[in-house]
């Protein structure tokens, strides 16, 4: 069984910083794509930042220059450093991992339970 557990959300004032972390556990052979998504009330879930196993990154235009994604392949973790936070960054943030499990030949996507980030003005 695969689990993704996020931590690090909370309430912060505009201009502040937060660091989100996500640990992936279970019978995993390899993790390929890892990413952070967010969903604000009444809006669709959107990709915030993504990172490949080799370290290539991609960011939403709205967070470029403020957020940094990183991963530790040995520990099966992905983190999101969020600086210069704005009220419009308020959302539930979800970790996602595309991975292959033991005894499986397919790559499957798994989601964390989400962590709330609230930025006050």
Coordinates of N, CA and C in Angstrom, one line a residue:
X1 N 0.8 -1.2 0.0 CA 0.0 0.0 0.0 C 0.9 1.2 0.0
X2 N 0.5 2.2 -0.8 CA 1.3 3.5 -0.9 C 0.6 4.6 -0.2
X3 N 1.4 5.3 0.6 CA 0.8 6.5 1.3 C 1.7 7.7 1.0
X4 N 1.0 8.9 0.9 CA 1.7 10.2 0.7 C 1.2 11.0 1.9
X5 N 2.1 11.5 2.7 CA 1.7 12.2 3.9 C 2.4 13.6 3.8
X6 N 1.5 14.6 3.8 CA 2.0 16.0 3.7 C 2.1 16.7 5.1
X7 N 3.0 17.6 5.2 CA 3.0 18.4 6.4 C 3.6 19.8 6.1
X8 N 3.4 20.7 7.0 CA 4.0 22.1 6.9 C 3.0 23.2 6.5
X9 N 1.7 22.9 6.3 CA 0.8 23.9 6.0 C 0.5 24.8 7.3
X10 N -0.3 25.8 7.1 CA -0.6 26.7 8.2 C -1.1 28.0 7.8
X11 N -1.1 28.9 8.8 CA -1.5 30.3 8.6 C -0.3 31.2 8.6
X12 N -0.2 32.1 7.6 CA 1.0 33.0 7.6 C 0.5 34.3 7.0
X13 N 1.2 35.4 7.4 CA 0.9 36.7 6.9 C 1.5 36.9 5.5
X14 N 0.9 37.8 4.7 CA 1.4 38.1 3.4 C 2.9 38.5 3.5
X15 N 3.7 38.0 2.6 CA 5.1 38.2 2.6 C 5.9 37.2 3.3
X16 N 5.2 36.3 4.1 CA 5.9 35.3 4.9 C 6.2 34.1 4.0
X17 N 6.7 33.1 4.7 CA 7.2 31.8 4.1 C 6.6 30.6 4.8
X18 N 6.5 29.5 4.0 CA 6.1 28.2 4.6 C 6.9 27.2 3.7
X19 N 7.1 26.0 4.4 CA 7.7 24.9 3.7 C 6.9 23.7 3.8
X20 N 6.4 23.2 2.7 CA 5.6 21.9 2.7 C 6.5 20.8 2.4
X21 N 6.2 19.6 3.0 CA 6.9 18.4 2.8 C 6.0 17.3 2.6
X22 N 6.4 16.3 1.8 CA 5.6 15.1 1.5 C 6.5 13.9 1.5
X23 N 6.1 12.9 2.3 CA 6.8 11.7 2.4 C 6.0 10.6 1.7
X24 N 6.6 9.8 0.8 CA 6.0 8.7 0.1 C 6.5 7.4 0.7
X25 N 5.6 6.5 1.1 CA 6.0 5.3 1.7 C 5.1 4.1 1.1
X26 N 5.7 2.9 1.2 CA 5.0 1.8 0.7 C 5.9 0.9 -0.1
X27 N 5.3 -0.1 -0.8 CA 6.1 -1.0 -1.6 C 6.4 -0.4 -3.0
X28 N 7.4 0.5 -3.0 CA 7.7 1.3 -4.1 C 9.0 0.8 -4.8
X29 N 8.9 0.7 -6.1 CA 10.1 0.4 -6.9 C 10.8 1.7 -7.3
X30 N 10.0 2.6 -7.9 CA 10.6 3.9 -8.3 C 9.6 5.0 -8.4
X31 N 10.0 6.2 -8.1 CA 9.1 7.4 -8.2 C 9.6 8.2 -9.3
X32 N 8.7 8.5 -10.2 CA 9.1 9.3 -11.4 C 8.7 10.8 -11.2
X33 N 7.5 11.2 -11.6 CA 7.1 12.6 -11.4 C 6.7 12.8 -10.0
X34 N 7.0 14.0 -9.4 CA 6.5 14.4 -8.1 C 6.1 15.9 -8.3
X35 N 5.0 16.2 -7.7 CA 4.5 17.6 -7.9 C 3.6 18.0 -6.7
X36 N 3.4 19.3 -6.7 CA 2.5 20.0 -5.8 C 1.4 20.6 -6.6
X37 N 0.2 20.4 -6.2 CA -1.0 21.0 -6.8 C -1.7 21.8 -5.7
X38 N -2.6 22.7 -6.1 CA -3.4 23.4 -5.1 C -4.8 23.6 -5.6
X39 N -5.7 23.7 -4.7 CA -7.1 24.0 -5.0 C -7.7 24.9 -4.0
X40 N -8.1 26.1 -4.6 CA -8.8 27.1 -3.8 C -10.3 26.9 -3.9
X41 N -11.0 27.4 -2.9 CA -12.5 27.2 -2.9 C -13.1 27.7 -4.2
X42 N -13.9 26.9 -4.8 CA -14.6 27.3 -6.0 C -13.8 27.2 -7.3
X43 N -12.5 26.8 -7.2 CA -11.6 26.7 -8.3 C -11.2 25.3 -8.6
X44 N -10.7 25.1 -9.8 CA -10.1 23.8 -10.1 C -8.8 23.6 -9.5
X45 N -8.4 22.3 -9.3 CA -7.1 22.0 -8.9 C -6.1 22.4 -10.0
X46 N -5.0 23.0 -9.6 CA -4.0 23.4 -10.6 C -2.6 23.0 -10.1
X47 N -1.7 22.8 -11.1 CA -0.3 22.4 -10.9 C 0.4 23.6 -10.4
X48 N 1.1 23.5 -9.3 CA 1.9 24.6 -8.8 C 3.4 24.4 -9.2
X49 N 3.9 23.2 -8.9 CA 5.3 23.0 -9.3 C 5.5 21.5 -9.4
X50 N 6.4 21.1 -10.3 CA 6.7 19.7 -10.6 C 8.2 19.4 -10.7
X51 N 8.6 18.2 -10.4 CA 10.0 17.9 -10.5 C 10.1 16.4 -11.0
X52 N 11.0 16.2 -11.9 CA 11.3 14.8 -12.4 C 12.3 14.1 -11.5
X53 N 12.5 12.8 -11.7 CA 13.4 12.1 -10.9 C 14.9 12.7 -11.2
X54 N 15.1 13.2 -12.3 CA 16.4 13.7 -12.7 C 16.6 15.2 -12.2
X55 N 15.5 15.8 -11.7 CA 15.7 17.1 -11.1 C 15.2 18.2 -12.0
X56 N 14.6 18.0 -13.1 CA 14.1 19.0 -13.9 C 12.8 19.5 -13.3
X57 N 12.6 20.9 -13.3 CA 11.5 21.5 -12.6 C 10.6 22.3 -13.5
X58 N 9.4 22.5 -13.1 CA 8.4 23.3 -13.9 C 7.5 24.0 -12.8
X59 N 7.2 25.2 -13.1 CA 6.4 26.0 -12.2 C 5.3 26.7 -12.9
X60 N 4.2 26.9 -12.1 CA 3.1 27.8 -12.6 C 3.7 29.2 -12.7
X61 N 3.2 30.0 -13.7 CA 3.7 31.3 -13.8 C 3.5 32.2 -12.6
X62 N 2.4 31.9 -11.9 CA 2.0 32.7 -10.7 C 3.0 32.5 -9.5
X63 N 3.8 31.5 -9.5 CA 4.7 31.2 -8.4 C 6.1 31.3 -8.8
X64 N 6.5 31.5 -10.0 CA 7.8 31.5 -10.5 C 8.6 32.6 -9.7
X65 N 9.8 32.3 -9.2 CA 10.6 33.2 -8.5 C 10.3 33.3 -7.0
X66 N 9.1 32.7 -6.6 CA 8.8 32.7 -5.2 C 8.8 31.3 -4.6
X67 N 8.5 30.3 -5.3 CA 8.4 28.9 -4.8 C 9.5 28.1 -5.4
X68 N 10.0 27.1 -4.6 CA 11.1 26.2 -5.1 C 10.7 24.8 -4.7
X69 N 10.7 23.9 -5.7 CA 10.4 22.5 -5.4 C 11.7 21.8 -5.4
X70 N 11.8 20.8 -4.5 CA 13.0 19.9 -4.4 C 12.6 18.5 -4.0
X71 N 13.4 17.6 -4.2 CA 13.1 16.2 -3.8 C 14.4 15.5 -3.4
X72 N 14.2 14.4 -2.6 CA 15.3 13.6 -2.1 C 14.9 12.2 -2.5
X73 N 15.5 11.7 -3.6 CA 15.1 10.4 -4.1 C 15.4 9.2 -3.1
X74 N 16.5 9.4 -2.3 CA 16.8 8.4 -1.4 C 15.8 8.3 -0.2
X75 N 15.1 9.4 0.1 CA 14.1 9.4 1.2 C 12.7 9.4 0.7
X76 N 12.5 9.4 -0.7 CA 11.2 9.5 -1.2 C 10.4 10.7 -0.7
X77 N 11.0 11.8 -0.7 CA 10.3 13.0 -0.2 C 10.4 14.1 -1.3
X78 N 9.4 15.0 -1.2 CA 9.4 16.2 -2.1 C 9.0 17.3 -1.2
X79 N 9.6 18.5 -1.4 CA 9.3 19.7 -0.6 C 9.0 20.8 -1.5
X80 N 8.3 21.8 -0.9 CA 8.0 23.0 -1.6 C 8.2 24.2 -0.7
X81 N 9.3 25.0 -1.0 CA 9.6 26.2 -0.2 C 8.8 27.3 -0.8
X82 N 8.0 28.0 0.0 CA 7.1 29.0 -0.5 C 7.5 30.3 0.2
X83 N 8.0 31.3 -0.6 CA 8.4 32.6 -0.1 C 7.5 33.7 -0.7
X84 N 7.6 34.8 0.0 CA 6.8 36.0 -0.5 C 5.3 35.6 -0.8
X85 N 4.8 34.9 0.2 CA 3.4 34.4 0.0 C 2.4 35.6 -0.1
X86 N 1.4 35.3 -0.9 CA 0.3 36.3 -1.2 C -1.0 35.7 -0.8
X87 N -2.0 36.5 -0.5 CA -3.3 36.0 -0.1 C -3.9 35.1 -1.2
X88 N -3.6 35.3 -2.5 CA -4.1 34.5 -3.6 C -3.4 33.1 -3.6
X89 N -2.4 32.9 -2.8 CA -1.8 31.5 -2.6 C -2.6 30.6 -1.7
X90 N -3.6 31.2 -1.0 CA -4.4 30.4 -0.1 C -5.1 29.3 -0.8
X91 N -5.0 28.1 -0.3 CA -5.6 26.9 -1.0 C -5.2 25.7 -0.1
X92 N -5.8 24.6 -0.5 CA -5.4 23.3 0.0 C -4.3 22.8 -1.0
X93 N -3.1 22.4 -0.5 CA -2.0 22.0 -1.3 C -1.9 20.5 -1.2
X94 N -1.8 19.8 -2.4 CA -1.7 18.4 -2.5 C -0.4 18.0 -3.1
X95 N 0.1 16.9 -2.6 CA 1.3 16.3 -3.1 C 0.8 15.2 -4.1
X96 N 1.5 15.0 -5.2 CA 1.2 13.9 -6.1 C 2.5 13.2 -6.5
X97 N 2.5 11.9 -6.6 CA 3.6 11.1 -7.1 C 3.2 10.1 -8.1
X98 N 3.9 10.0 -9.2 CA 3.7 9.0 -10.2 C 4.8 7.9 -10.0
X99 N 4.4 6.7 -9.7 CA 5.4 5.7 -9.3 C 5.0 4.3 -9.7
X100 N 6.0 3.4 -9.6 CA 5.7 2.0 -9.9 C 5.9 1.2 -8.6
X101 N 4.9 0.4 -8.3 CA 4.9 -0.4 -7.1 C 5.6 -1.8 -7.4
X102 N 6.0 -2.4 -6.3 CA 6.5 -3.8 -6.5 C 5.5 -4.7 -7.1
X103 N 6.0 -5.6 -8.0 CA 5.1 -6.6 -8.6 C 4.1 -5.9 -9.6
X104 N 4.4 -4.7 -10.0 CA 3.6 -4.0 -11.0 C 4.4 -3.5 -12.1
X105 N 3.9 -3.5 -13.3 CA 4.6 -3.0 -14.5 C 4.1 -1.7 -15.0
X106 N 3.1 -1.1 -14.2 CA 2.6 0.1 -14.7 C 2.9 1.3 -13.7
X107 N 2.9 2.5 -14.2 CA 3.1 3.7 -13.4 C 1.8 4.3 -13.1
X108 N 1.6 4.5 -11.8 CA 0.3 5.0 -11.3 C 0.5 6.2 -10.5
X109 N -0.6 7.1 -10.5 CA -0.5 8.3 -9.8 C -1.2 8.2 -8.4
X110 N -0.6 8.8 -7.4 CA -1.1 8.8 -6.0 C -1.1 10.2 -5.5
X111 N -2.1 10.5 -4.6 CA -2.3 11.8 -4.1 C -2.2 11.7 -2.5
X112 N -1.7 12.8 -2.0 CA -1.8 13.0 -0.5 C -3.1 13.5 -0.1
X113 N -3.3 13.7 1.2 CA -4.6 14.1 1.7 C -4.8 15.6 1.6
X114 N -3.8 16.3 1.4 CA -3.9 17.8 1.3 C -3.5 18.5 2.6
X115 N -3.0 19.7 2.5 CA -2.7 20.5 3.7 C -3.1 21.9 3.4
X116 N -3.7 22.6 4.3 CA -4.2 23.9 4.1 C -3.1 24.9 4.3
X117 N -3.1 25.8 3.4 CA -2.2 27.0 3.4 C -3.1 28.2 3.4
X118 N -3.0 29.1 4.4 CA -3.8 30.3 4.4 C -2.9 31.5 4.6
X119 N -3.0 32.5 3.7 CA -2.2 33.7 3.7 C -3.1 34.8 4.0
X120 N -2.8 35.5 5.1 CA -3.7 36.7 5.5 C -3.0 37.9 5.0
X121 N -3.9 38.9 4.6 CA -3.4 40.2 4.1 C -3.1 41.2 5.2

